CSV table of C-alpha atoms in Angstrom, one decimal:
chain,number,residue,atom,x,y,z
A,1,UNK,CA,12.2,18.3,-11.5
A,2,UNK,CA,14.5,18.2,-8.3
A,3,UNK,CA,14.1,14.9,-6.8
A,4,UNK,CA,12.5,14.4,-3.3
A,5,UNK,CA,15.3,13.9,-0.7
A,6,UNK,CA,15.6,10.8,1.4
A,7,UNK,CA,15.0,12.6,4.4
A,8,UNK,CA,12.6,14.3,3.5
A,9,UNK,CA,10.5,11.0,2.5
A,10,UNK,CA,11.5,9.4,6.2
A,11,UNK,CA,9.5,12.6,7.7
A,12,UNK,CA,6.3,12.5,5.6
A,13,UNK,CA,5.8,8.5,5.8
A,14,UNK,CA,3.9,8.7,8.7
A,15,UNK,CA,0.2,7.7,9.9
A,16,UNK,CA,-2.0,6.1,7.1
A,17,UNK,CA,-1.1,4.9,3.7
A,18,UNK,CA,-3.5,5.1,1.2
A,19,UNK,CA,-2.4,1.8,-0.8
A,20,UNK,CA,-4.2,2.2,-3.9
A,21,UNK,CA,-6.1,-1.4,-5.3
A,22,UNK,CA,-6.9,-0.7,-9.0
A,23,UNK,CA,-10.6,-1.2,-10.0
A,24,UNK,CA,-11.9,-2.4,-13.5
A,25,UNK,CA,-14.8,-1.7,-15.7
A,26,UNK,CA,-16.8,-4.8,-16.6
A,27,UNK,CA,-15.4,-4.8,-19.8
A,28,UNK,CA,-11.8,-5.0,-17.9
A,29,UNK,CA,-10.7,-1.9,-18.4
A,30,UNK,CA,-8.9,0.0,-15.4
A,31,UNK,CA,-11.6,2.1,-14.1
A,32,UNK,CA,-9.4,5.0,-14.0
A,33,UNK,CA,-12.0,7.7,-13.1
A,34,UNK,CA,-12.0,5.2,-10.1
A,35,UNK,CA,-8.5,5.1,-9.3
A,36,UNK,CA,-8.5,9.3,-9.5
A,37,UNK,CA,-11.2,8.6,-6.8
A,38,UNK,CA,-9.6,6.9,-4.3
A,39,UNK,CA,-6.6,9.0,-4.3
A,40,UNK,CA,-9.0,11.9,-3.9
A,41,UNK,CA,-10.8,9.9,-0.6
A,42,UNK,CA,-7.1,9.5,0.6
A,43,UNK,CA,-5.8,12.9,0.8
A,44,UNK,CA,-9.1,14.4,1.6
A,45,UNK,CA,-9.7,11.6,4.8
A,46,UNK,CA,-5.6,12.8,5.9
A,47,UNK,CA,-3.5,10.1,4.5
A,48,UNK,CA,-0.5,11.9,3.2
A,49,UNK,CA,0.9,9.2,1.4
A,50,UNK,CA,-0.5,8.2,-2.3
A,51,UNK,CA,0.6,4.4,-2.6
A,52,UNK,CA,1.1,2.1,-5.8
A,53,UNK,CA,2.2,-1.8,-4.6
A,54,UNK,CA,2.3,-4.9,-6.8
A,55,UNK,CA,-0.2,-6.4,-4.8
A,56,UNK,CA,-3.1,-4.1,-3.6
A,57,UNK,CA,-2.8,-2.8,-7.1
A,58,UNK,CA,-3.0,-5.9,-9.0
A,59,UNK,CA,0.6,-5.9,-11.2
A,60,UNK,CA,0.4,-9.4,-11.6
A,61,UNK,CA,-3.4,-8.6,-13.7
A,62,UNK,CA,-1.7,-5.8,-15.6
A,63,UNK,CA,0.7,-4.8,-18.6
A,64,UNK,CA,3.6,-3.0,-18.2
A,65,UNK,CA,2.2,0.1,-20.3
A,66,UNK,CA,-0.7,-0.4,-17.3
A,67,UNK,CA,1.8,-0.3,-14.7
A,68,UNK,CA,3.2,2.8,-16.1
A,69,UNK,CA,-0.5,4.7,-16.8
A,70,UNK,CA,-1.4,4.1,-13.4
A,71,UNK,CA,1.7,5.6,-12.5
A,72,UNK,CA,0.9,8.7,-14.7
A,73,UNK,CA,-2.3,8.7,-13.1
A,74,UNK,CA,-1.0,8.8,-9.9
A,75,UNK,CA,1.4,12.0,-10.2
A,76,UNK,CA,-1.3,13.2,-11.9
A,77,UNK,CA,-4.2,13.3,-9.6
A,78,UNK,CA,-1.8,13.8,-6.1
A,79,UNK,CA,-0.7,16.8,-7.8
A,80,UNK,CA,1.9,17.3,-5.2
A,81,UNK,CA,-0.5,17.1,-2.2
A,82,UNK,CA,0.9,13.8,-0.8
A,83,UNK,CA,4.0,11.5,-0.8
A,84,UNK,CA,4.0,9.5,-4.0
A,85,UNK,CA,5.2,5.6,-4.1
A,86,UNK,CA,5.5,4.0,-7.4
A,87,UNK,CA,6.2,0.2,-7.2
A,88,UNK,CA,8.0,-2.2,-10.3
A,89,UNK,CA,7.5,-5.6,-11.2
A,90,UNK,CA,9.6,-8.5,-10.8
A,91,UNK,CA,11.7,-7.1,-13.7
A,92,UNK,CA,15.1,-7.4,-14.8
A,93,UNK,CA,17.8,-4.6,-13.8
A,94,UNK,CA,17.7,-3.0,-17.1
A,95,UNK,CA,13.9,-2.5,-16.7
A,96,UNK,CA,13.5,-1.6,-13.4
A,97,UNK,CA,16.4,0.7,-13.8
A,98,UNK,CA,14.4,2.4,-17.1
A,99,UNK,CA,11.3,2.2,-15.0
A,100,UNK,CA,13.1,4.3,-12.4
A,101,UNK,CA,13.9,7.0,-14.7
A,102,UNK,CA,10.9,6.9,-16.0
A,103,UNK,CA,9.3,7.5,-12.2
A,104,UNK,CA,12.0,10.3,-11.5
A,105,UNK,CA,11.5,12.2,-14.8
A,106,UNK,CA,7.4,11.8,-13.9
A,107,UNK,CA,8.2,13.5,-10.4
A,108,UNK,CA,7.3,10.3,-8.3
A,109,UNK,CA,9.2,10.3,-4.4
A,110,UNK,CA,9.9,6.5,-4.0
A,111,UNK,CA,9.6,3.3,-5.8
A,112,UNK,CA,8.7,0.2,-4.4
A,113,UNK,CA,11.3,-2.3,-5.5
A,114,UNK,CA,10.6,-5.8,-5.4
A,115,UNK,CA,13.6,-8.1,-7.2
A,116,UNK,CA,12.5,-11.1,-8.1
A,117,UNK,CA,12.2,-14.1,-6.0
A,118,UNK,CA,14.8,-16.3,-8.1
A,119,UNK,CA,17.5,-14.1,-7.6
A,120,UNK,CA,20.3,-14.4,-5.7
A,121,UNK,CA,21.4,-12.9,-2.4
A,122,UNK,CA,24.2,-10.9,-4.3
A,123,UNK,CA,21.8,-10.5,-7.6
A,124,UNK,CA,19.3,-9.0,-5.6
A,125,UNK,CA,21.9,-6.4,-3.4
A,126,UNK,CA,22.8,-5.1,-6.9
A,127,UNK,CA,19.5,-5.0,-8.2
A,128,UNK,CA,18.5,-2.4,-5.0
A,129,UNK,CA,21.6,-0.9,-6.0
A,130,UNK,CA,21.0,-0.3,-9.2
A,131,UNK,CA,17.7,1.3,-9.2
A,132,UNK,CA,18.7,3.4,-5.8
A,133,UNK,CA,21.9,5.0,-8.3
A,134,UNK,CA,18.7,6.6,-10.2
A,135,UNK,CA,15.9,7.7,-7.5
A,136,UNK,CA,15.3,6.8,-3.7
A,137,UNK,CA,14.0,3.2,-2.7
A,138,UNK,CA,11.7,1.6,-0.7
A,139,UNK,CA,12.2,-2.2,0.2
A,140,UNK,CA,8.9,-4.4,0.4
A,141,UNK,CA,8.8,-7.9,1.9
A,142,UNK,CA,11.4,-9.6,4.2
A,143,UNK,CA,14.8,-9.6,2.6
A,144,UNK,CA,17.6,-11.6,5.1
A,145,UNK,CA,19.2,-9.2,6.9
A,146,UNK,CA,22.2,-10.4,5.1
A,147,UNK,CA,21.1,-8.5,1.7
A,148,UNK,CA,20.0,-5.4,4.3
A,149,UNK,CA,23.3,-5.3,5.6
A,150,UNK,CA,24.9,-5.2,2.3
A,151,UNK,CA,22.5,-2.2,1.7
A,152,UNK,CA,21.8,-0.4,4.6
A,153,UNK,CA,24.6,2.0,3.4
A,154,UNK,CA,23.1,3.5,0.7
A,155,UNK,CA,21.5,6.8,1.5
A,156,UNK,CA,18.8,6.3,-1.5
A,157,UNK,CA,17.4,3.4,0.5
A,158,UNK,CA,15.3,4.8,2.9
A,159,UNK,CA,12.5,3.2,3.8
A,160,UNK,CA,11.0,-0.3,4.1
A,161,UNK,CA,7.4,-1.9,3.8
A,162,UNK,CA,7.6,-4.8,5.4
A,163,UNK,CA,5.5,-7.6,4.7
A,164,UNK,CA,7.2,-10.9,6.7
A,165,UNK,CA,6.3,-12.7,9.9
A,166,UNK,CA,5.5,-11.4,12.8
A,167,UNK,CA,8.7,-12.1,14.5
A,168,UNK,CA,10.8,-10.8,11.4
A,169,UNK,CA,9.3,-6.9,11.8
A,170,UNK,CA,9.8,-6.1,15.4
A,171,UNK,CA,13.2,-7.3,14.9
A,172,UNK,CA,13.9,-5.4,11.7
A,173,UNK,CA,12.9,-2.6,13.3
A,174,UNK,CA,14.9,-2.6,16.0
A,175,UNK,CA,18.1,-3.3,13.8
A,176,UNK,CA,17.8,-1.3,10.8
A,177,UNK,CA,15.1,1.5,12.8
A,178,UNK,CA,17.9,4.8,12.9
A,179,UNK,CA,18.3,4.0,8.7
A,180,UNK,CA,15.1,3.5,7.6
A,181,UNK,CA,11.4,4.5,8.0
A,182,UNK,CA,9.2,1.9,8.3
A,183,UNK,CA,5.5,0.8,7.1
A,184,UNK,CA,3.4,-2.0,8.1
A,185,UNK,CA,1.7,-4.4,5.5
A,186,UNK,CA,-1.4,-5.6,6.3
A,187,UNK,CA,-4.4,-4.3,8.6
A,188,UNK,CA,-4.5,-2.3,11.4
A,189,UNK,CA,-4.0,-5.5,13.9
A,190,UNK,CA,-0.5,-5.6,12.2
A,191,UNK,CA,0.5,-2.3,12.8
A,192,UNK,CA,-0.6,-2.9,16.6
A,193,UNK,CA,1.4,-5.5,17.0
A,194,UNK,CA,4.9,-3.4,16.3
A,195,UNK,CA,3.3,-0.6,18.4
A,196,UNK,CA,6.8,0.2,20.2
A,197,UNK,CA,8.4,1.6,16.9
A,198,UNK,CA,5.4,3.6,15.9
A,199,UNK,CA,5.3,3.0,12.2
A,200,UNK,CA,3.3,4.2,9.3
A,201,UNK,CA,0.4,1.4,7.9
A,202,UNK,CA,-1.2,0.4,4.8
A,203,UNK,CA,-4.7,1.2,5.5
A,204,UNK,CA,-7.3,0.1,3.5
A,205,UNK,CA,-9.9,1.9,5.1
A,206,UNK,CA,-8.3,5.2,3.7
A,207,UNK,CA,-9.9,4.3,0.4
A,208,UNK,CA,-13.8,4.7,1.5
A,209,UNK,CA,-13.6,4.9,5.6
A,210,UNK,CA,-10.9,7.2,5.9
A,211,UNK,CA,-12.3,7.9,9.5
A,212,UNK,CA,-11.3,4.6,10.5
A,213,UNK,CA,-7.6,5.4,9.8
A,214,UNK,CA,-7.8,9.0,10.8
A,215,UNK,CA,-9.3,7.4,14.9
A,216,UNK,CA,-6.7,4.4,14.9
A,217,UNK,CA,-4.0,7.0,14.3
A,218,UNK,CA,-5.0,9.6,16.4
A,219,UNK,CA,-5.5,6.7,19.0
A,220,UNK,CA,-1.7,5.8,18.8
A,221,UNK,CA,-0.1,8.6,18.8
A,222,UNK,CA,-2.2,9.6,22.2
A,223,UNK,CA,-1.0,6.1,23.4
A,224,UNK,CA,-4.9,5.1,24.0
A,225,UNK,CA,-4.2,1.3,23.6
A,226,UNK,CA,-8.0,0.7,24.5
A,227,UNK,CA,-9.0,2.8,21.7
A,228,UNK,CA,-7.1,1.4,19.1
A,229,UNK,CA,-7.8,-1.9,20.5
A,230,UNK,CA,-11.6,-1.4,20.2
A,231,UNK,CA,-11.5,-0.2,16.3
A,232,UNK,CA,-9.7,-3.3,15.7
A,233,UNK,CA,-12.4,-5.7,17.6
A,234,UNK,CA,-15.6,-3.7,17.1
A,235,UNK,CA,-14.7,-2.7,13.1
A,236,UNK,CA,-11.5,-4.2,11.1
A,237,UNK,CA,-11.9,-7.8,12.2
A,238,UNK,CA,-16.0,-8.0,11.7
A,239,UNK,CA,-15.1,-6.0,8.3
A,240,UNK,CA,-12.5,-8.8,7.4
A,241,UNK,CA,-14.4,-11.7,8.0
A,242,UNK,CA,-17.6,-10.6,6.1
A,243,UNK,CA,-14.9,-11.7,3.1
A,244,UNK,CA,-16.0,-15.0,3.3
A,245,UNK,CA,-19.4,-13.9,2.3
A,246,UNK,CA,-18.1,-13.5,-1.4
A,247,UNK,CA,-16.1,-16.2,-3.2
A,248,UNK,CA,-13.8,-14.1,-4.5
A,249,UNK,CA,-12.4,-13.4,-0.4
A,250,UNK,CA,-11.5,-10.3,0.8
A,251,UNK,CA,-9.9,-8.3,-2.7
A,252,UNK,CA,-13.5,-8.7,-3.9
A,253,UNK,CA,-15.1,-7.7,-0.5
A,254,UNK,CA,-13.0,-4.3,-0.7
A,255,UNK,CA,-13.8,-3.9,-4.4
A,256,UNK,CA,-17.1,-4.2,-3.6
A,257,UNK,CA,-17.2,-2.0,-0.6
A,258,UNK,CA,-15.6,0.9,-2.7
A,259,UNK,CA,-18.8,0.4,-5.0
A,260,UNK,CA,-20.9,0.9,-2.1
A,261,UNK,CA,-19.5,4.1,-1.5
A,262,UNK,CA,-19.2,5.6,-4.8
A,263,UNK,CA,-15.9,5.4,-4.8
A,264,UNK,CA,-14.8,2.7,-7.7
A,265,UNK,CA,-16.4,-0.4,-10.1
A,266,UNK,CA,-16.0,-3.4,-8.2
A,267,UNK,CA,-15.1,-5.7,-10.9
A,268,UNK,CA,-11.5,-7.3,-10.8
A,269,UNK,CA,-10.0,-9.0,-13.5
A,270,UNK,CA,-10.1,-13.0,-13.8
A,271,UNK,CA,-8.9,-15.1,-12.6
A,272,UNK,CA,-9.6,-13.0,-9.7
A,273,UNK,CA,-13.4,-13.2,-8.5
A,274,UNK,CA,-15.6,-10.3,-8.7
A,275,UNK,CA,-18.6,-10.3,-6.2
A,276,UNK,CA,-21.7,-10.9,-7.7
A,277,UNK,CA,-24.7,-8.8,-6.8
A,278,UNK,CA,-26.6,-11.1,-4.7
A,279,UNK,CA,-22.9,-11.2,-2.7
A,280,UNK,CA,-22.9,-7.2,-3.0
A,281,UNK,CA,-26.6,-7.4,-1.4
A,282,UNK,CA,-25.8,-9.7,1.5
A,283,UNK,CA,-22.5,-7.7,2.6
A,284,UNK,CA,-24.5,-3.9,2.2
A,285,UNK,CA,-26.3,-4.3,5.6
A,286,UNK,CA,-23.4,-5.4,7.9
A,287,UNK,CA,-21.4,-3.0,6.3
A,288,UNK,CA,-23.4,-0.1,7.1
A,289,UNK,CA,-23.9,-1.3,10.7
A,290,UNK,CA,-20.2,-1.0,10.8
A,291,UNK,CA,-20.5,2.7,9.6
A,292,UNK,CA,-18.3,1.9,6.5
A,293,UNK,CA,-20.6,3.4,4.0
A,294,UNK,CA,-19.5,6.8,4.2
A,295,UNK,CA,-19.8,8.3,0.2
A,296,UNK,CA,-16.7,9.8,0.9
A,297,UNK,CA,-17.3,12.1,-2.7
A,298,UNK,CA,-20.6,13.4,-1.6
């Protein structure tokens, strides 16, 4: 299978990523029917990017046979209609390295490499190194810019999801903007912040409200500040903050949203919190007055 060029991945990151957060059964299974969902709300709401991350998608919670059937799941169900993002674990070269072959042979774009947070400067250059000999990479977090500069000229490396402070972003951008595409962490207020350098988002919203992403982007790329302003106030920050409603903050909140809609199980492995029903029953009214109950799959 001829692997997606680096170019090519720069020009179809764009607008809102649909980062995908694993759902369980009650039993603790993956709720893969679920997963094959929320893919499915993505691409039909126009998110054109199909996202696996170690956090939305729970990697600390899971195996690494789990890690690589979501993957499978993932080619799988995009079938080629968006860009695919894989993600590894905190593993050692060797694995990630296999783990990359394994992504390129499955027909995966980019992987998500995240070293781990012992390492090195130097350890870590070579581990980005390493898996960007096999398949293109996309960097996640807030690396120094002395490990981007010792990077920054491999081709492979082509994009970044950056996940630091808000000072570290806006000035990443602007350094390392003409070698590598860029995606906000985070909510929509995020992305609004680095509104200058016009970058794709994570948007989670594009797993059961894919409207919401589809009127924030159309909002920025028309330039209406006002309108993208108002979704913010009037939807994503009352949405957030019903999360302390539920003890298990706002992963359960989304997990239970996604139930809501039809979309997914809302159960999450322990120790992380699944929302109880009585929490389920208090959020349902606020939510719908928000117009976040959509049943996408109707």
């Amino acid at each position: 299978m001829a692997q997606t060029q680096p170019q090519t991945i720069k020009d179809r990151l764009d607008g809102p990523v649909n980062s995908i957060p694993t759902p369980f059964l009650a039993n603790g299974d993956i709720d893969i029917d679920g997963v094959r969902n929320i893919i499915d709300v993505g691409i039909a709401g126009g998110s054109e990017v199909s996202l696996l991350t170690y956090g939305d998608s729970q990697f600390d919670h899971l195996s690494d046979e789990e890690v690589a059937e979501l993957t499978r799941c993932l080619i799988d169900q995009v079938k080629g209609r968006a860009l695919t993002v894989a993600a590894t674990r905190r593993w050692s070269n060797a694995k990630a390295v296999e783990f990359a072959h394994f992504c390129k042979d499955l027909g995966v774009d980019v992987l998500m490499v995240l070293p781990s947070d012992h390492a090195r400067p130097g350890g870590k250059v070579e581990h980005y190194r390493a898996v960007a000999r096999v398949m293109p990479v996309m960097l996640v977090g807030w690396p120094p810019h002395e490990i981007l500069d010792a990077i920054v000229d491999m081709d492979n490396i082509c994009c970044f999801k950056e996940d630091g402070a808000l000072d570290y972003a806006p000035d990443t951008m602007q350094k390392y903007g003409d070698a590598w595409k860029f995606m906000t962490g985070g909510g929509l207020w995020r992305n609004f912040t680095q509104w200058p350098w016009r970058p794709a988002f994570f948007c989670y919203f594009s797993s059961f409200a894919p409207h919401v992403a589809r009127d924030y982007w159309d909002a920025v790329q028309r330039s209406d500040v006002e309108k993208a302003s108002s979704i913010i106030r009037q939807i994503e920050k009352p949405f957030e903050a019903l999360a302390s409603n539920v003890d298990g903050g706002f992963q359960a909140l989304w997990r239970a949203t996604l139930e809501l809609n039809g979309v997914a199980s809302r159960f999450l492995r322990p120790p992380m919190v699944t929302a109880t029903e009585e929490e389920v029953d208090r959020i349902r009214g606020p939510i719908e007055e928000l117009g976040l109950i959509t049943h996408p799959l109707a």
